CSV table of C-alpha atoms and ligand atoms in Angstrom, one decimal:
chain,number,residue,atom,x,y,z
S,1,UNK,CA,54.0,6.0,28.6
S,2,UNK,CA,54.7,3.4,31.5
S,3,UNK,CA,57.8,3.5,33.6
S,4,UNK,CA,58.1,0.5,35.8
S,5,UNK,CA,59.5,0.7,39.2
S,6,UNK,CA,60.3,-2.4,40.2
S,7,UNK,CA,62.4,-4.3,37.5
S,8,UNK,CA,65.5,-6.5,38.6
S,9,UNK,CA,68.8,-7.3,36.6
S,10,UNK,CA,71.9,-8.9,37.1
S,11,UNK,CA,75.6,-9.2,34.9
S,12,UNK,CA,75.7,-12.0,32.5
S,13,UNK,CA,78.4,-13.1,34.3
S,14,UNK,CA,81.2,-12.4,37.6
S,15,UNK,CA,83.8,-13.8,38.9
S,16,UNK,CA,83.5,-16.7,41.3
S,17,UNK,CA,83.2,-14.3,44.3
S,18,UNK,CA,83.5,-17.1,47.1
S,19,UNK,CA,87.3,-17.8,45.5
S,20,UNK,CA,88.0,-13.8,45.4
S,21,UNK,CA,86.7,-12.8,49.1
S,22,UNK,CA,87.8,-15.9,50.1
S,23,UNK,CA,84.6,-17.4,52.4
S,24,UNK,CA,81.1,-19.0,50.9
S,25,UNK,CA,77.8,-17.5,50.2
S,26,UNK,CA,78.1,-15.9,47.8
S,27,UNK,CA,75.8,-16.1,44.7
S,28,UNK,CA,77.4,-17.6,41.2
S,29,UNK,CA,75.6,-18.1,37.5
S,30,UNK,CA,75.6,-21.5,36.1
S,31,UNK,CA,75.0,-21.0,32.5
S,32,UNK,CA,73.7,-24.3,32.0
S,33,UNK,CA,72.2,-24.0,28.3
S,34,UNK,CA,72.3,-20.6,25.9
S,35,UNK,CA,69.1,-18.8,27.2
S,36,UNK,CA,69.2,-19.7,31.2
S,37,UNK,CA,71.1,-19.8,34.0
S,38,UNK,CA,71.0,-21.0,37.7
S,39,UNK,CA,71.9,-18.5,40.4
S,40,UNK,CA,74.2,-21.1,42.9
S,41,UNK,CA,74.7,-20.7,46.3
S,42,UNK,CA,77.5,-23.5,47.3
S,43,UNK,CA,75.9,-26.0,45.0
S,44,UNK,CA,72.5,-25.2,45.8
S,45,UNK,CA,70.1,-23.7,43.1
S,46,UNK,CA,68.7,-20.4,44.4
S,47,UNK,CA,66.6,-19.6,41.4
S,48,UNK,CA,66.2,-20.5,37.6
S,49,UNK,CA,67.0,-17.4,35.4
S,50,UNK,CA,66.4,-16.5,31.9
S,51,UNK,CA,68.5,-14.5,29.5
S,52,UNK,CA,65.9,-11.4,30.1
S,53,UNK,CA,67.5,-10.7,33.5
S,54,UNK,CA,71.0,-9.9,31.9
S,55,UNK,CA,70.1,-9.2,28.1
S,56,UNK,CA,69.0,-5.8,27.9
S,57,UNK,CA,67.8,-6.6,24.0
S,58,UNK,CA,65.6,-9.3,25.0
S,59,UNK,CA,64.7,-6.5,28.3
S,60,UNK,CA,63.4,-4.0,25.4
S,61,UNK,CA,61.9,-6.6,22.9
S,62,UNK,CA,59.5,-7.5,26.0
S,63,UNK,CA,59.3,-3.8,27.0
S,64,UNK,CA,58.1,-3.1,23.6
S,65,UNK,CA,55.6,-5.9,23.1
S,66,UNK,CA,54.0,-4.5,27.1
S,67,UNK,CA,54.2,-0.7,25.9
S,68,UNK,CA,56.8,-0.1,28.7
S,69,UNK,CA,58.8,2.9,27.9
S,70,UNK,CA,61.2,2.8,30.3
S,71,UNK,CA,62.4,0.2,33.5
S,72,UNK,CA,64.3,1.4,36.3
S,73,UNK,CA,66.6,-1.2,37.0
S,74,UNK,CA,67.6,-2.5,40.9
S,75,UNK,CA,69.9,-6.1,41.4
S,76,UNK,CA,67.9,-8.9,42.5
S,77,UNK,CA,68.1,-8.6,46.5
S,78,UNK,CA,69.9,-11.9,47.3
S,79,UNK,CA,72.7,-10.0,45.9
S,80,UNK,CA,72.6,-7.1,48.5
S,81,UNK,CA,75.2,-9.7,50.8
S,82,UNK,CA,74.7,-7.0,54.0
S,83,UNK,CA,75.8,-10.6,55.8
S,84,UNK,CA,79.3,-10.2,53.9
S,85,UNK,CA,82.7,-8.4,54.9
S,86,UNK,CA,82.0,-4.6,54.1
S,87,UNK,CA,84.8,-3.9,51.8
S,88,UNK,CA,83.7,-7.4,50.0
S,89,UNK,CA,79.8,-6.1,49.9
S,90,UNK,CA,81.5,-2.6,48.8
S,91,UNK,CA,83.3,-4.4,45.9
S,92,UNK,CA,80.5,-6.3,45.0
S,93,UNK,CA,78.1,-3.4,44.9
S,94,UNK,CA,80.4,-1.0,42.9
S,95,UNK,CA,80.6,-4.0,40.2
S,96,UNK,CA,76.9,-4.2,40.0
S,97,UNK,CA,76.6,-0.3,39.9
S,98,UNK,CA,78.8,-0.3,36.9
S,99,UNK,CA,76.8,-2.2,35.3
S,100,UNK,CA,73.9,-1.0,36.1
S,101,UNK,CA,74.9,2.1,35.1
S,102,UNK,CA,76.4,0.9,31.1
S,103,UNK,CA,73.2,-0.3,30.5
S,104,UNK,CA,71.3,2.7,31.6
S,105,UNK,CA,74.1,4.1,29.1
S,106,UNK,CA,73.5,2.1,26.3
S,107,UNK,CA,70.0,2.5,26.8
S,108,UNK,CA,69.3,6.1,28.0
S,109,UNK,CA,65.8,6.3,27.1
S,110,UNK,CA,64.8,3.2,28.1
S,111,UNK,CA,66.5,2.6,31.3
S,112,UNK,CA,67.2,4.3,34.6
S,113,UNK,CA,68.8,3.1,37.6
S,114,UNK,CA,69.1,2.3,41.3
S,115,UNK,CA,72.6,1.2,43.3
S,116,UNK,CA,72.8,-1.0,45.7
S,117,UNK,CA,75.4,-0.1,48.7
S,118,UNK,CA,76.7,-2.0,51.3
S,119,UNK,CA,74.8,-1.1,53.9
S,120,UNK,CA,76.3,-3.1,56.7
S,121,UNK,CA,78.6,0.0,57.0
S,122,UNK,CA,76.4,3.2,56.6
S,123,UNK,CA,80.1,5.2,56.0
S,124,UNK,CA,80.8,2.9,52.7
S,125,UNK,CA,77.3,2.8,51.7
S,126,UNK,CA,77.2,6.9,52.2
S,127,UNK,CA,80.1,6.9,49.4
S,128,UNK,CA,79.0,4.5,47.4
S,129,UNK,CA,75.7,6.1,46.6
S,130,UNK,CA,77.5,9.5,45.8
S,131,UNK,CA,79.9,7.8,43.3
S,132,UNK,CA,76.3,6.3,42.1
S,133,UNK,CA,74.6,9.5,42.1
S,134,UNK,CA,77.4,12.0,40.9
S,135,UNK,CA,79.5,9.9,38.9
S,136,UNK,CA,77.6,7.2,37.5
S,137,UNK,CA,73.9,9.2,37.3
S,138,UNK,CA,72.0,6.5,39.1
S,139,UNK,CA,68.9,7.9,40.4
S,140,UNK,CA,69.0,6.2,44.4
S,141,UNK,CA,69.4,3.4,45.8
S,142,UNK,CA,67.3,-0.1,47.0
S,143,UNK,CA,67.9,-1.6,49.6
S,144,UNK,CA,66.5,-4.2,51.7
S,145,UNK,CA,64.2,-3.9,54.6
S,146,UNK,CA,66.9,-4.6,57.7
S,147,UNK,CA,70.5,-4.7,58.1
S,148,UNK,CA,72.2,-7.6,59.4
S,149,UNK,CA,75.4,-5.9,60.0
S,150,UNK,CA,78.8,-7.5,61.6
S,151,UNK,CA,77.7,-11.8,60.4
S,152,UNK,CA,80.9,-11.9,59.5
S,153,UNK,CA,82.0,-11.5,62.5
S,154,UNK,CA,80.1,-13.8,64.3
S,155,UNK,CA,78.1,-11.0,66.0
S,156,UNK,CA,75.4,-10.7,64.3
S,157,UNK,CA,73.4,-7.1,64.7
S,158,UNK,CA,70.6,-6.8,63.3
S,159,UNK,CA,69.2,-3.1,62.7
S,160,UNK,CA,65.8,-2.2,61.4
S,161,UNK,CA,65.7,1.0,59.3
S,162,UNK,CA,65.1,3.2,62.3
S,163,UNK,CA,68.3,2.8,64.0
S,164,UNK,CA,70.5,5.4,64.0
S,165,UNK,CA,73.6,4.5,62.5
S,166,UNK,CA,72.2,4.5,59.8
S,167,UNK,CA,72.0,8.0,59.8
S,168,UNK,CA,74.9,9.2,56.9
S,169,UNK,CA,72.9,7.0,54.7
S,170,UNK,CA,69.7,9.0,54.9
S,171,UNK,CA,71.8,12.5,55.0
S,172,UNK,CA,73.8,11.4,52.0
S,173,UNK,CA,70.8,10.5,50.1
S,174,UNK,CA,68.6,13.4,50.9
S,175,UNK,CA,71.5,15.8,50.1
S,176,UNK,CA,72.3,14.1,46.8
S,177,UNK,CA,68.4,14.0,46.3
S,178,UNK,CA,68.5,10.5,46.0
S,179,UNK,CA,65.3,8.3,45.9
S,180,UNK,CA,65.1,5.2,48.4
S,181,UNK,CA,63.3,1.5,47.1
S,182,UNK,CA,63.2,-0.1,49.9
S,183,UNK,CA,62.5,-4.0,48.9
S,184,UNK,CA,62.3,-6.8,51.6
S,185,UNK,CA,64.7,-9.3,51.8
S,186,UNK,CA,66.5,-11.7,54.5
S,187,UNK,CA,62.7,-12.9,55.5
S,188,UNK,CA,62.0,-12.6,59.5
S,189,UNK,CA,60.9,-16.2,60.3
S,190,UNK,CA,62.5,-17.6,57.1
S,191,UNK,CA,63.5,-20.6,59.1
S,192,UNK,CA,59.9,-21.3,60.0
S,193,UNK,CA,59.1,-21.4,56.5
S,194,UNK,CA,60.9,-24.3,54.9
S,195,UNK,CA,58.2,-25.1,52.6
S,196,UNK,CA,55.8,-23.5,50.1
S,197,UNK,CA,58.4,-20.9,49.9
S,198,UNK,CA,56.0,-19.1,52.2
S,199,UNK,CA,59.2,-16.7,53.1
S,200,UNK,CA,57.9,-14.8,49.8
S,201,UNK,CA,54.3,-14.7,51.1
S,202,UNK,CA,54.0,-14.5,54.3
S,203,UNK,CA,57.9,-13.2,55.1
S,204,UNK,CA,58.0,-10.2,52.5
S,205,UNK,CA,54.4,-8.4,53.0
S,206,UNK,CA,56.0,-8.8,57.0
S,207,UNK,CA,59.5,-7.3,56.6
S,208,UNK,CA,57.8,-4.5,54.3
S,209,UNK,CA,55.6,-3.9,57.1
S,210,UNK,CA,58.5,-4.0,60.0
S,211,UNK,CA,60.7,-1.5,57.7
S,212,UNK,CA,57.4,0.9,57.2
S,213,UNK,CA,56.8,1.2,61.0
S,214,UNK,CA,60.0,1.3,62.0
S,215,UNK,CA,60.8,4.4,60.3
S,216,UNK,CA,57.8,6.2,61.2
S,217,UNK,CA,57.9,5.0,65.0
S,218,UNK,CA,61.8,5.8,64.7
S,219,UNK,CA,60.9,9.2,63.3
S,220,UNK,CA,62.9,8.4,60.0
S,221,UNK,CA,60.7,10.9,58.1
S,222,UNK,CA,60.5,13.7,60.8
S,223,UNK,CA,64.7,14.0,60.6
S,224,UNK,CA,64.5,13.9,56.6
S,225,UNK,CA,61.8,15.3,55.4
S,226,UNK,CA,62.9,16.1,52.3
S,227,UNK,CA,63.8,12.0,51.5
S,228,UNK,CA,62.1,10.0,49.1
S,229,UNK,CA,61.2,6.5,50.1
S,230,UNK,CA,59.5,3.7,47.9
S,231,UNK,CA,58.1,0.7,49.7
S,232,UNK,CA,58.0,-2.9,47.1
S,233,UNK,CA,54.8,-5.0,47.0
S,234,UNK,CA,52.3,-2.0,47.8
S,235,UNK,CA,54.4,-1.9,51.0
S,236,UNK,CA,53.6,-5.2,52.3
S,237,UNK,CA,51.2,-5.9,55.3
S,238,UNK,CA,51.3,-2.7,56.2
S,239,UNK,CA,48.1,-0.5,54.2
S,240,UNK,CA,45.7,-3.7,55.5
S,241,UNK,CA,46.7,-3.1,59.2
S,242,UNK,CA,47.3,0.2,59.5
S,243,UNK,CA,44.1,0.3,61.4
S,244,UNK,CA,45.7,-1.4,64.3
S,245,UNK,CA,48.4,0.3,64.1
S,246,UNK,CA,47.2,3.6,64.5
S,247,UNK,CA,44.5,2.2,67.0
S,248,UNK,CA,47.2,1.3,69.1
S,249,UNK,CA,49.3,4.4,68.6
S,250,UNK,CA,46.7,5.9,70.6
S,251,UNK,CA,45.7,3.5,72.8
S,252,UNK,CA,49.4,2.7,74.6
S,253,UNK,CA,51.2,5.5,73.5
S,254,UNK,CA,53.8,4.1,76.5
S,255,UNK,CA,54.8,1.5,73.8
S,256,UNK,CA,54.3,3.4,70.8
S,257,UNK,CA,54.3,6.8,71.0
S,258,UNK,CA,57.9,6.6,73.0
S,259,UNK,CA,60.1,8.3,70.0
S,260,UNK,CA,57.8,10.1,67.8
S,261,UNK,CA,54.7,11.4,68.9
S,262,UNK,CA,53.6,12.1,65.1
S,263,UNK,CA,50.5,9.4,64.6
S,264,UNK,CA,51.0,6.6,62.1
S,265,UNK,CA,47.9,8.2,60.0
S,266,UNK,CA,49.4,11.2,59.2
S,267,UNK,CA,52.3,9.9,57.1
S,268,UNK,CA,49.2,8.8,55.1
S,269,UNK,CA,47.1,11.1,51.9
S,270,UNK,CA,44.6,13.4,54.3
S,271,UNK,CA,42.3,16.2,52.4
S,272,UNK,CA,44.4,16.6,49.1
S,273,UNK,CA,48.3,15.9,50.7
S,274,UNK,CA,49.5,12.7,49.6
S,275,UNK,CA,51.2,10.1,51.5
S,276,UNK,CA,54.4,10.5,53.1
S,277,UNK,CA,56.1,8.2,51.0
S,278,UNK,CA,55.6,5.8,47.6
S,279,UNK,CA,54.3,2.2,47.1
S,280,UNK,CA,54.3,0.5,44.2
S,281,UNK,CA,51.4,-1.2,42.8
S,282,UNK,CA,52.3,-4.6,42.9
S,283,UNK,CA,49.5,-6.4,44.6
S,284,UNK,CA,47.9,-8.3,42.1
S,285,UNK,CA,44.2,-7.5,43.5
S,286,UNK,CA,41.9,-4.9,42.6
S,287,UNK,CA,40.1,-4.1,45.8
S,288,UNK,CA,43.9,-4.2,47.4
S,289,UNK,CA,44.9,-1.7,44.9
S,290,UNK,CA,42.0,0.5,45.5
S,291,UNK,CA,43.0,0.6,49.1
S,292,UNK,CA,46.6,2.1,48.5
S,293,UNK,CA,45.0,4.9,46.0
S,294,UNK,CA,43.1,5.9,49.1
S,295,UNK,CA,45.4,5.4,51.6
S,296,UNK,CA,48.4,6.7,49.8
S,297,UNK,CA,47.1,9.1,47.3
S,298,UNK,CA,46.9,8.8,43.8
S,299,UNK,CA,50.1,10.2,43.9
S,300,UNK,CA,51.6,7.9,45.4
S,301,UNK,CA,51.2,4.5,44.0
S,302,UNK,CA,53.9,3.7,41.2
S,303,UNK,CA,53.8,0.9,38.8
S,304,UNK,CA,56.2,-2.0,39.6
S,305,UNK,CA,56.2,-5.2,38.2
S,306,UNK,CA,58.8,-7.3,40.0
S,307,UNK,CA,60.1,-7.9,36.1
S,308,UNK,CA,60.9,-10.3,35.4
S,309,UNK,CA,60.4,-12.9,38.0
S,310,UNK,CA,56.9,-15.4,37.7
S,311,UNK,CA,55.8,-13.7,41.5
S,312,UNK,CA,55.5,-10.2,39.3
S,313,UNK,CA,52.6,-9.1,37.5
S,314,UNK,CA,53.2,-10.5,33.9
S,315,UNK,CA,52.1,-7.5,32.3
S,316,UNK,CA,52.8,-4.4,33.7
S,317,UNK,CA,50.0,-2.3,34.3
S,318,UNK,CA,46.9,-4.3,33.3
S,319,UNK,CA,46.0,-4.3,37.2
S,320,UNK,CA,45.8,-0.4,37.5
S,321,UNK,CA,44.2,-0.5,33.9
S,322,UNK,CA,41.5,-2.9,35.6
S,323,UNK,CA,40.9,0.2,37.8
S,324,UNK,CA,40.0,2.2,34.8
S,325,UNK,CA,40.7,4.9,36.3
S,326,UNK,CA,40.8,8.4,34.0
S,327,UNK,CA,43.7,9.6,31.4
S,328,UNK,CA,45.1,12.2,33.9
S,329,UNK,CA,44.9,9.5,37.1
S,330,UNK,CA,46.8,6.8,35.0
S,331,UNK,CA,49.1,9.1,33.4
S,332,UNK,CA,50.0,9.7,36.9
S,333,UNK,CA,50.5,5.7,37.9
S,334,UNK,CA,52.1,4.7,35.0
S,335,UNK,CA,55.1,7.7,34.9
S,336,UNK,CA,54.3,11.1,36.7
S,337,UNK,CA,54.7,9.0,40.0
S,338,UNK,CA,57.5,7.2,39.1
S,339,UNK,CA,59.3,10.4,37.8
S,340,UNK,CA,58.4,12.8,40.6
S,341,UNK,CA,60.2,9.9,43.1
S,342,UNK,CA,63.0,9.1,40.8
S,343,UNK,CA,63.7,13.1,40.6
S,344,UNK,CA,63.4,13.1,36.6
S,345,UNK,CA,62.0,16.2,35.2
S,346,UNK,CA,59.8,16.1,32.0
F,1,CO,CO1,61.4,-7.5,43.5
């Protein structure tokens, strides 16, 4: 049994959302011939999309031919629009929820699901994830790795995950026991990075990073101890330099230590307690992968495959299988993980 993390899907189709909320950026589909579509932004092509990212039969044809029993379904991040008007982002959200939610539905044993809220107001995103959770049975949220709030505005403000407005976010979800994917998006440095689309390498293992030791330097874990977080792409840059982190935790605790005083080590596995919080197991390297499993626990690594985008790994779970680890340890990467974050009992 495999349940994948880390899947994206979007609507077949919405309505031109620049025309409704009245100001450009937003993202529309070009259905350009029968099986793909562009996603637009103004008139330029943001990505090429097949009909697997909004077709849930050909989702499960391909789920069945990789022995996936189950994908937990998130939007594709350029659609979280935290740059947007918050009622707009609100709107937006709650249609994507929807239909998230019919297709985990239609689909019940295939398919579970994560919202996305608008979290450039942490009051609307609070109430969106309840509807989510209570009314609609989605499982958490994912959301990106920063908040760019009031860009609307003009003024922009932008707030890593640490900061505390975003406090009725974390209280709603822990109280709802909601589980948190936190996937990067909005690349620092993106403007440095006009070619080789280097944002996706070099941007998202950063932001990953950024959002990781925020929240521990913030003490995001020590005021909700009882919420689940899930970090994308075997949480970024952050397992490789977590030796410098901690080394300078301890070195100029003046800089470091100035919020928390809990070391950036502990939040990791020690003697037989498992991390702090999840990563999923998209790395695509063996000896990289062999890194989280020690640094994280082998409860703590969950398969994602980025489904179904080319940067993912094109068949979900051959790089743990490469591990060859035992029954009981990949029984535990391929679903028990993934069900203990999600909250889904046996
Ligand atoms: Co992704």
């Amino acid at each position: 049994m495999k349940i994948d993390l880390h899947t994206h899907i979007l609507p077949r189709e919405w309505p031109d959302l620049d025309a409704k909320y009245g100001y450009a950026g937003f993202v529309r589909l070009d259905h350009y011939k029968p099986c793909c579509a562009r996603m637009m932004i103004g008139d330029r092509v943001f990505r090429e999309i097949t009909d697997n990212v909004w077709d849930p039969k050909r989702r499960i044809e391909e789920m069945d031919r990789e022995k996936v029993s189950m994908q937990v379904l998130s939007t594709v991040p350029v659609m979280f629009s935290y740059w947007a008007k918050p009622h707009d982002a609100l709107d937006l959200s709650r249609r994507l929820n929807d239909h998230i939610a019919k297709v985990v539905r239609d689909h019940p044993k295939r398919f579970a699901g994560l919202a996305t809220i608008p979290l450039q107001d942490p009051d609307l995103a609070a109430q969106e994830l309840e509807r989510c959770v209570r009314e609609l049975g989605l499982r958490g949220a994912q959301i990106g790795t920063h908040v760019d709030a009031n860009r609307h505005s003009g003024r922009i403000d932008t707030l890593n995950l640490d900061n505390a407005s975003l406090q009725p976010v974390w209280s709603a979800a822990e109280q709802l026991n909601a589980a948190i994917f936190v996937h990067p998006w909005d690349m620092l440095g993106k403007e440095r990075m006009p070619k080789y689309w280097l944002p996706w390498l070099v941007g998202m293992p950063a932001e990953t990073s950024l959002a990781i030791c925020s929240m521990i330097f913030g003490g995001v874990f020590e005021r909700f101890p009882k919420l689940r977080f899930a970090f994308a792409h075997g949480g970024g840059a952050f397992p490789f330099t977590i030796g410098r982190i901690e080394h300078a935790f301890h070195v100029r605790p003046d800089l470091y230590a100035t919020d928390n005083t809990a070391t950036p080590r502990s939040y990791l596995a020690h003697g037989r307690t498992p991390a702090r919080f999840y990563v999923d197991s998209l790395v695509h390297e063996a000896d990289a992968l062999k890194l989280l499993l020690k640094l994280f626990g082998r409860a703590r690594v969950v398969l994602g495959s980025d489904y179904p985008f080319p940067l993912g790994e094109a068949h979900p779970g051959e790089l743990i299988e490469s591990l060859k680890l035992g029954a009981k340890e990949n029984a535990q990467l391929f679903s028990g993980n993934a069900r203990d974050f999600l909250g889904i009992n046996p």
